[in-house]
Short mmCIF file of C-alpha atoms in Angstrom, two decimals:
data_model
loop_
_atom_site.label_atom_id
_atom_site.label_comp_id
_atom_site.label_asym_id
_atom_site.label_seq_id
_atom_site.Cartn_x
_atom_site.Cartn_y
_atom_site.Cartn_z
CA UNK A 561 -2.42 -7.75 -1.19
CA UNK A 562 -1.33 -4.56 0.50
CA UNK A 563 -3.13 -2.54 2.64
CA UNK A 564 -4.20 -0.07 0.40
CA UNK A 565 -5.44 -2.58 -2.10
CA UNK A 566 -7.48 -4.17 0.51
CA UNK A 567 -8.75 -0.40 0.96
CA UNK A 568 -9.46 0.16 -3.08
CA UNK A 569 -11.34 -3.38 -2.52
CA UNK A 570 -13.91 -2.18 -0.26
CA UNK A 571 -14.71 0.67 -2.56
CA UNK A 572 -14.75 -1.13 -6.11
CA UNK A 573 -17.47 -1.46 -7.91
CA UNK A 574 -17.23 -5.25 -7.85
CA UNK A 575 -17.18 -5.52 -4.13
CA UNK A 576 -19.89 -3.54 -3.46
CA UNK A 577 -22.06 -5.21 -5.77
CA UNK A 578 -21.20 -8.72 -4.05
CA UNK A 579 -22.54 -7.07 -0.80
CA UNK A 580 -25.38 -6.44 -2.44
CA UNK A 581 -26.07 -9.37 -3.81
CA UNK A 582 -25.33 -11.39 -0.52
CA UNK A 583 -27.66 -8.72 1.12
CA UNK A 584 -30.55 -9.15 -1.64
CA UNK A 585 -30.14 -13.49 -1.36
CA UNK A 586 -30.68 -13.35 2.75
CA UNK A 587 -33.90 -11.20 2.60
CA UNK A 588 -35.49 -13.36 0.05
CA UNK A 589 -34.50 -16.71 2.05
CA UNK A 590 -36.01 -14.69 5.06
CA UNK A 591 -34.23 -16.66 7.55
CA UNK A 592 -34.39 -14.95 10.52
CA UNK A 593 -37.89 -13.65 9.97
CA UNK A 594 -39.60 -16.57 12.01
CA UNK A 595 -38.03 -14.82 15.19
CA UNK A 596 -38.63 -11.11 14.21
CA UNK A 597 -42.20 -10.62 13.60
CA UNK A 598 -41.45 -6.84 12.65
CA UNK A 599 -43.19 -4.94 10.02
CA UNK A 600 -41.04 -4.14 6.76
CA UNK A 601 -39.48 -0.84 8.24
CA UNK A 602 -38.29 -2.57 11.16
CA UNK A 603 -36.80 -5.24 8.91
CA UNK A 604 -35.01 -2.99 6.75
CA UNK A 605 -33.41 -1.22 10.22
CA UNK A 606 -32.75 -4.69 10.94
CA UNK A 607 -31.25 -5.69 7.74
CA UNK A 608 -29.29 -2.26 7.38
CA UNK A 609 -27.50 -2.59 10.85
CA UNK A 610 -26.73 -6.48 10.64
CA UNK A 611 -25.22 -6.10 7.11
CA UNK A 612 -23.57 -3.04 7.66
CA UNK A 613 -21.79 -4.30 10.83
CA UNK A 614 -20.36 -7.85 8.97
CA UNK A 615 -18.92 -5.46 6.77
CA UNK A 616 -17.16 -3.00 9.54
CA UNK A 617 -16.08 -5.75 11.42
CA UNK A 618 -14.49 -7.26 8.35
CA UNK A 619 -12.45 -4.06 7.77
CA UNK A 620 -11.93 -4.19 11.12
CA UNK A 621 -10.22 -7.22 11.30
CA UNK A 622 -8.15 -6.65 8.00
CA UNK A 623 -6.71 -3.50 9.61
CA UNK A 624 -5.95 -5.46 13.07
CA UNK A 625 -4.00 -7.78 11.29
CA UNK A 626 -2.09 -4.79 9.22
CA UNK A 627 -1.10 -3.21 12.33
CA UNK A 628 -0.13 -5.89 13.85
CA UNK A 629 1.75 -7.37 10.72
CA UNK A 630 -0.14 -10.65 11.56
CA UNK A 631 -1.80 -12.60 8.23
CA UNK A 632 -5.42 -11.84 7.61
CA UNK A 633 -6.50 -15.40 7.06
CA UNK A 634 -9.60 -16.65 5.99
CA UNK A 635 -10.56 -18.29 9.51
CA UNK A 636 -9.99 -15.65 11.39
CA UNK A 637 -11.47 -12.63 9.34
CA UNK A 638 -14.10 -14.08 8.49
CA UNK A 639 -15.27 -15.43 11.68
CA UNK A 640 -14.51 -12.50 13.66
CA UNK A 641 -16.98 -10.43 11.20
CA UNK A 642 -19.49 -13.40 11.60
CA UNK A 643 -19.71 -13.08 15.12
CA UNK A 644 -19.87 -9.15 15.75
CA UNK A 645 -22.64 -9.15 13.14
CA UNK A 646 -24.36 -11.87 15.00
CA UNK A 647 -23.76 -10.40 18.30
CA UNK A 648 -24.95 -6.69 16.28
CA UNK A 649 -27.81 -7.96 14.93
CA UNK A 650 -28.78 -9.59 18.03
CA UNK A 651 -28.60 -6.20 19.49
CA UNK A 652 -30.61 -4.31 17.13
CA UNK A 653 -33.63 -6.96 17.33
CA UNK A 654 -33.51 -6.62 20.92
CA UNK A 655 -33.86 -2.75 20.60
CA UNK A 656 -36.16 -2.77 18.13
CA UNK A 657 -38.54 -4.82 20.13
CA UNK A 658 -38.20 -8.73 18.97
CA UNK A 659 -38.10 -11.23 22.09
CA UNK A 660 -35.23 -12.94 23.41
CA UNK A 661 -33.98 -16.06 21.25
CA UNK A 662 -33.08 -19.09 22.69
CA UNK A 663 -29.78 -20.78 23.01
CA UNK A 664 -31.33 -23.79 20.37
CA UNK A 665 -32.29 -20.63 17.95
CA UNK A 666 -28.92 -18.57 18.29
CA UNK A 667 -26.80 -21.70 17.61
CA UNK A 668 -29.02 -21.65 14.27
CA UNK A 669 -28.56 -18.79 13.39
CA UNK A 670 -24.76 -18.33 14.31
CA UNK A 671 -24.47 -21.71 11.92
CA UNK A 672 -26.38 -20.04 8.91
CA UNK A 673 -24.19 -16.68 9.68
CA UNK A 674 -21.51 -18.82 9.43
CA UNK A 675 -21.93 -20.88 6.40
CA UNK A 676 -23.22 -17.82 4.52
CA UNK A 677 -20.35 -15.89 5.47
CA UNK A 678 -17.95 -18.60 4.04
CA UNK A 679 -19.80 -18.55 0.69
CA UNK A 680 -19.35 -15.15 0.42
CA UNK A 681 -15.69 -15.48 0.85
CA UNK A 682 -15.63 -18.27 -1.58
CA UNK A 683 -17.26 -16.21 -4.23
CA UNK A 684 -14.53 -13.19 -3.17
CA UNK A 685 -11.76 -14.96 -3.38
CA UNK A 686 -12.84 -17.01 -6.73
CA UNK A 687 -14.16 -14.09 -8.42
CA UNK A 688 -13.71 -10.33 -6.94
CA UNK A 689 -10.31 -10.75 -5.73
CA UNK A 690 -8.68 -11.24 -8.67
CA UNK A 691 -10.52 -8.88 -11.01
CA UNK A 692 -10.39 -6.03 -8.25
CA UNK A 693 -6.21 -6.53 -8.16
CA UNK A 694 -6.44 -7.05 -12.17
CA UNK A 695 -7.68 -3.19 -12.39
CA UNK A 696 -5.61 -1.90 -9.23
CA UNK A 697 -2.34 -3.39 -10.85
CA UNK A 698 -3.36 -3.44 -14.25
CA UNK A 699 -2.10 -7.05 -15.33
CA UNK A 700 -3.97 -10.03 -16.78
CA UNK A 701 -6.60 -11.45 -14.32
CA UNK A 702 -5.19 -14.74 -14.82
CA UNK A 703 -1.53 -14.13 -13.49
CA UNK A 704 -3.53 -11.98 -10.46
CA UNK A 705 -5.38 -15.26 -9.54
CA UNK A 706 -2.31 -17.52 -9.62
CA UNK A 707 -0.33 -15.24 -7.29
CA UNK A 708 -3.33 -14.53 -5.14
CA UNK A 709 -4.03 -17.83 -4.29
CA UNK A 710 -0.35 -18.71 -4.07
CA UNK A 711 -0.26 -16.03 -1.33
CA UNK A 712 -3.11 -17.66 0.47
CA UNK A 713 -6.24 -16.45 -0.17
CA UNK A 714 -6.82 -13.29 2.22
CA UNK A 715 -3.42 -12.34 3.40
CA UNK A 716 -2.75 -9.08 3.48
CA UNK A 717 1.61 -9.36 2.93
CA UNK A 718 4.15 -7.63 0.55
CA UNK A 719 3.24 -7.26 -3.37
CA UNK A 720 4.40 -10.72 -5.11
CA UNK A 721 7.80 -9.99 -5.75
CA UNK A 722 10.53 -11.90 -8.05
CA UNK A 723 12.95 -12.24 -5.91
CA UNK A 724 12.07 -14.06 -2.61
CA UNK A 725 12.76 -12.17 0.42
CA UNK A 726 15.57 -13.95 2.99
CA UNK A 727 14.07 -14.30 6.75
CA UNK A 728 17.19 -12.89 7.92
CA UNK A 729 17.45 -9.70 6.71
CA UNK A 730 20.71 -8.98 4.60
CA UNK A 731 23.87 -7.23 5.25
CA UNK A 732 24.50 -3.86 4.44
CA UNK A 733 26.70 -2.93 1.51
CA UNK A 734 29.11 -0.61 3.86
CA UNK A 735 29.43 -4.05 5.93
CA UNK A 736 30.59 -5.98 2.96
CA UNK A 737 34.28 -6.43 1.26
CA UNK A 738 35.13 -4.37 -1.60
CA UNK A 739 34.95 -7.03 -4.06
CA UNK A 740 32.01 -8.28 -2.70
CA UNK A 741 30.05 -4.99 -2.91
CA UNK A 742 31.15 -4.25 -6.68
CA UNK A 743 28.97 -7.55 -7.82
CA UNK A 744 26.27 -6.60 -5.57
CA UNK A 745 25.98 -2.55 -6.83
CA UNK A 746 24.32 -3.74 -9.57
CA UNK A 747 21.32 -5.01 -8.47
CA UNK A 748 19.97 -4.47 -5.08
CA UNK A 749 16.67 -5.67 -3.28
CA UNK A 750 14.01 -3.61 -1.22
CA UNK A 751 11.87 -5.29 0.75
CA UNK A 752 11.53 -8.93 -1.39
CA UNK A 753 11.96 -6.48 -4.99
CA UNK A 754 15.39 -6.42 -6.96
CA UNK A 755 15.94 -3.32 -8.83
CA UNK A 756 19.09 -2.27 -10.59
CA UNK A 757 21.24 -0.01 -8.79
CA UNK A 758 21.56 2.36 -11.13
CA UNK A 759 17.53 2.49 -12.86
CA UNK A 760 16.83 3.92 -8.70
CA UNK A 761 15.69 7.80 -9.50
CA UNK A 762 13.88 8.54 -5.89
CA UNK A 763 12.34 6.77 -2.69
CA UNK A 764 9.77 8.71 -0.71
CA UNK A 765 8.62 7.58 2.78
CA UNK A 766 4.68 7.06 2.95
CA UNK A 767 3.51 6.36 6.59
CA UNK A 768 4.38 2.39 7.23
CA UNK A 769 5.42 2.73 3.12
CA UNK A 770 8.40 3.72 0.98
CA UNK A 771 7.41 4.40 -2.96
CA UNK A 772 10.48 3.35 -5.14
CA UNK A 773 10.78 5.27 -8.15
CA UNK A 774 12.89 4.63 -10.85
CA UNK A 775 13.96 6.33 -13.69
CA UNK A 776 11.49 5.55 -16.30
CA UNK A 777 8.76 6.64 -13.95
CA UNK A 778 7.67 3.61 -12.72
CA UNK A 779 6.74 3.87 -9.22
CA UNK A 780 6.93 1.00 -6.95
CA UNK A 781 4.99 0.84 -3.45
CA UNK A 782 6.75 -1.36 -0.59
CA UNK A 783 5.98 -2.36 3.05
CA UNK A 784 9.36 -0.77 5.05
CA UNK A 785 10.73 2.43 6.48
CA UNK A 786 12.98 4.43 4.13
CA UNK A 787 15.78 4.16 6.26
CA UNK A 788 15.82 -0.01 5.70
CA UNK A 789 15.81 0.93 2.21
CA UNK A 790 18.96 3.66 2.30
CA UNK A 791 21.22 1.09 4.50
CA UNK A 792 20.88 -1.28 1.46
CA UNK A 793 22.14 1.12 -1.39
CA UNK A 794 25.49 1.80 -1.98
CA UNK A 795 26.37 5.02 -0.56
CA UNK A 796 27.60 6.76 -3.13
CA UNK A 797 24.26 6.10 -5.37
CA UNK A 798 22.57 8.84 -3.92
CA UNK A 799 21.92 11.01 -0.79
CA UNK A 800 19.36 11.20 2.27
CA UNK A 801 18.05 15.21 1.34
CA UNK A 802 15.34 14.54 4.34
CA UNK A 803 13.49 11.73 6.28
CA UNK A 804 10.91 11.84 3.89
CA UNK A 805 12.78 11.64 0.47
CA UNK A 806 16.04 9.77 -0.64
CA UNK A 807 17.25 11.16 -4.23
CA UNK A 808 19.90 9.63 -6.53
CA UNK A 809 22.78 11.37 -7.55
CA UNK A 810 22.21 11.04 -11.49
CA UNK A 811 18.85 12.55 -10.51
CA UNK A 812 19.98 15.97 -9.35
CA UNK A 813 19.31 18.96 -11.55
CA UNK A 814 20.31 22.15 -9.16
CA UNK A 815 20.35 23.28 -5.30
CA UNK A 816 17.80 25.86 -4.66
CA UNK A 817 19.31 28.05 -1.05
CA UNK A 818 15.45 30.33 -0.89
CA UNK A 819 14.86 31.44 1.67
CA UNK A 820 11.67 29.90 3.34
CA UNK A 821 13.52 26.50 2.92
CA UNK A 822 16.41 25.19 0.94
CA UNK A 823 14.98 22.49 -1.94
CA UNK A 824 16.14 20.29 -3.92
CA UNK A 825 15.45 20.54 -8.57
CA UNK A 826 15.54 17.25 -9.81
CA UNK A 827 16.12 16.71 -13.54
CA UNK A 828 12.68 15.57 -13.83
CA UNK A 829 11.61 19.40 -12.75
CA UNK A 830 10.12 17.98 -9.18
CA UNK A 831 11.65 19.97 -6.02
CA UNK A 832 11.78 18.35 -2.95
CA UNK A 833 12.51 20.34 0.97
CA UNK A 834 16.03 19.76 2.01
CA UNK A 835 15.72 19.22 5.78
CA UNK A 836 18.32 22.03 8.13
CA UNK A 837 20.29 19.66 10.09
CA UNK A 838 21.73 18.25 6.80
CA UNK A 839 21.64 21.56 4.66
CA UNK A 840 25.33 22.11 4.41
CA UNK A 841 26.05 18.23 3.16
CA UNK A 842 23.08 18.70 0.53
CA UNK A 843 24.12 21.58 -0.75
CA UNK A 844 27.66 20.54 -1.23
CA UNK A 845 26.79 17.04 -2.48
CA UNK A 846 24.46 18.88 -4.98
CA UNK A 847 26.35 21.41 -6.44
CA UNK A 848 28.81 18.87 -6.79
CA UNK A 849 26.59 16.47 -8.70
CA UNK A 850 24.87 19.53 -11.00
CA UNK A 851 28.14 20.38 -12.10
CA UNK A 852 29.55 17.01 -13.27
CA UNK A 853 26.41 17.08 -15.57
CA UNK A 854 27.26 20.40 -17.22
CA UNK A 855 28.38 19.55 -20.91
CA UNK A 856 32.12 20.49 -21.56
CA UNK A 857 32.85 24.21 -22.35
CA UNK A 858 29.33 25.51 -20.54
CA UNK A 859 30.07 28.42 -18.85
CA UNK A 860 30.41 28.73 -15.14
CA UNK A 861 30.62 31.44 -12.39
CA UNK A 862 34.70 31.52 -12.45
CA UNK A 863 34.67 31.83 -16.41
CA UNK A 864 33.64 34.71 -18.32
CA UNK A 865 32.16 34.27 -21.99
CA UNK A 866 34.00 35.88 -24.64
CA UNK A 867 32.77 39.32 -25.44
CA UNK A 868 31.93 39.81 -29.25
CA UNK A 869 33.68 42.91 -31.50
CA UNK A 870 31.54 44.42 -33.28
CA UNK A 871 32.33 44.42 -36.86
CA UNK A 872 33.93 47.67 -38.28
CA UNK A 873 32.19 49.65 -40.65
CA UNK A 874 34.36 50.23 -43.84
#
């Protein structure tokens, strides 16, 4: 899962309504209720802080491990939102006027926290998961659940892609012999995803993100920084307009010099800023690539149209 899946996650339908349900099973079993003694406002204050704290610290956890680029497993998520919605509810008792429990009662209840907690990742991963990413990446739920739980359950990594990625990252085309690089042009991989070379339209930088789009329109969303992604094309595929935006040369419609800022018209009608410091190259690498596009015999600025005679009236 990526990060912003685990993000859609916490806002789907589906998850919510497993909170719910968790929520609605623990204040029918009542366990804790021996050591409150509050009156039902109190409990629901109670209730409202403990369960929405399991569910912060959760998110919290998932977002550690994203920054980080550690794997959110299981063990550690989990547990780590057990505990600070222990150690939160324990709090808001205490505030709210229950007495101190003892060591003998906090063990208990850590251990039901505990258990609970794991069934409610059980039912997550078995059920939610997969029909969350089956709507997010709209494939069959079946295929979702076979590639979640080959990614271990929980890890927050790459999209699933074809092509496994190498641990050592690989060589640049500049850095490769001639012969080598024509067999490679063809297809090239991004981050763990082969694409061919030449179905590449644009690549846009998204915070810790590059989208790949491709000529058809498909958009593809990959961990990396954009200028990972550049260093593996071949150079003459396409050009670097600004450090947000890379832009294929088959993609290029017409250089725009206004005067606010210099953009970029692709052939899709999209126009992208062209940043100064590489204004001159862009402009010269785009007029160069709208003009090998114009049709043979279009006019140009050196050629003049042939002017029409009017017929002569007899």
């Amino acid at each position: 899962m990526t990060w912003r899946e685990v993000q859609a996650q916490f806002r789907h339908p589906l998850f919510v309504g497993m909170i719910l349900m968790l929520e609605l099973c623990i204040v029918l079993i009542g366990p804790y209720d021996h050591l409150l003694n509050f009156d039902a406002l109190q409990l629901a204050i109670f209730y409202a802080v403990a369960f929405s704290s399991v569910t912060g610290a959760l998110y919290l956890a998932l977002y550690i491990c994203h920054r980080r680029g550690w794997r959110a497993y299981s063990l550690f998520t989990v547990t780590f939102g057990c505990l600070a919605a222990t150690l939160c509810g324990l709090i808001a008792a205490l505030v709210l006027g229950a007495p101190m429990p003892t060591v003998r009662d906090m063990a208990l209840v850590t251990g039901f926290n505990l258990v609970f907690c794991y069934l409610g990742e059980v039912i997550q991963s078995t059920f939610v998961i997969p029909r969350v990413l089956a709507d997010l990446r709209g494939r069959p739920q079946k295929a979702v659940l076979a590639e979640f739980l080959a990614s271990e359950a929980g890890t927050v990594q790459h999209p699933p892609a074809p092509v496994a990625s190498m641990s050592v990252p690989p060589p640049t085309l500049a850095s490769l012999p001639p012969e080598i690089t024509a067999l490679k042009a063809a297809r090239v991989t991004l981050f763990g995803l082969s694409f061919v070379t030449r179905s590449i339209c644009l690549i846009v930088a998204e915070e810790h993100y590059v989208a790949v789009i491709l000529n058809d329109g498909a958009r593809h969303l990959l961990r990396g920084r954009i200028a990972d992604a550049v260093a593996a094309l071949p150079p003459d595929l396409g050009q670097r307009v600004h450090r947000s935006y890379w832009v294929a040369t088959a993609a290029v419609a017409a250089f725009r010099p206004d005067k606010p800022g210099a953009q970029l018209v692709l052939i899709t009608g999209q126009t992208l800023p062209v940043a100064r410091p590489r204004l001159a190259a862009v402009r010269a690498w785009a007029e160069a690539a709208a003009g090998a596009e114009k049709p043979a015999g279009r006019k140009t600025k050196t050629q003049k149209a042939p002017q029409r005679v009017p017929p002569v009236s007899s």
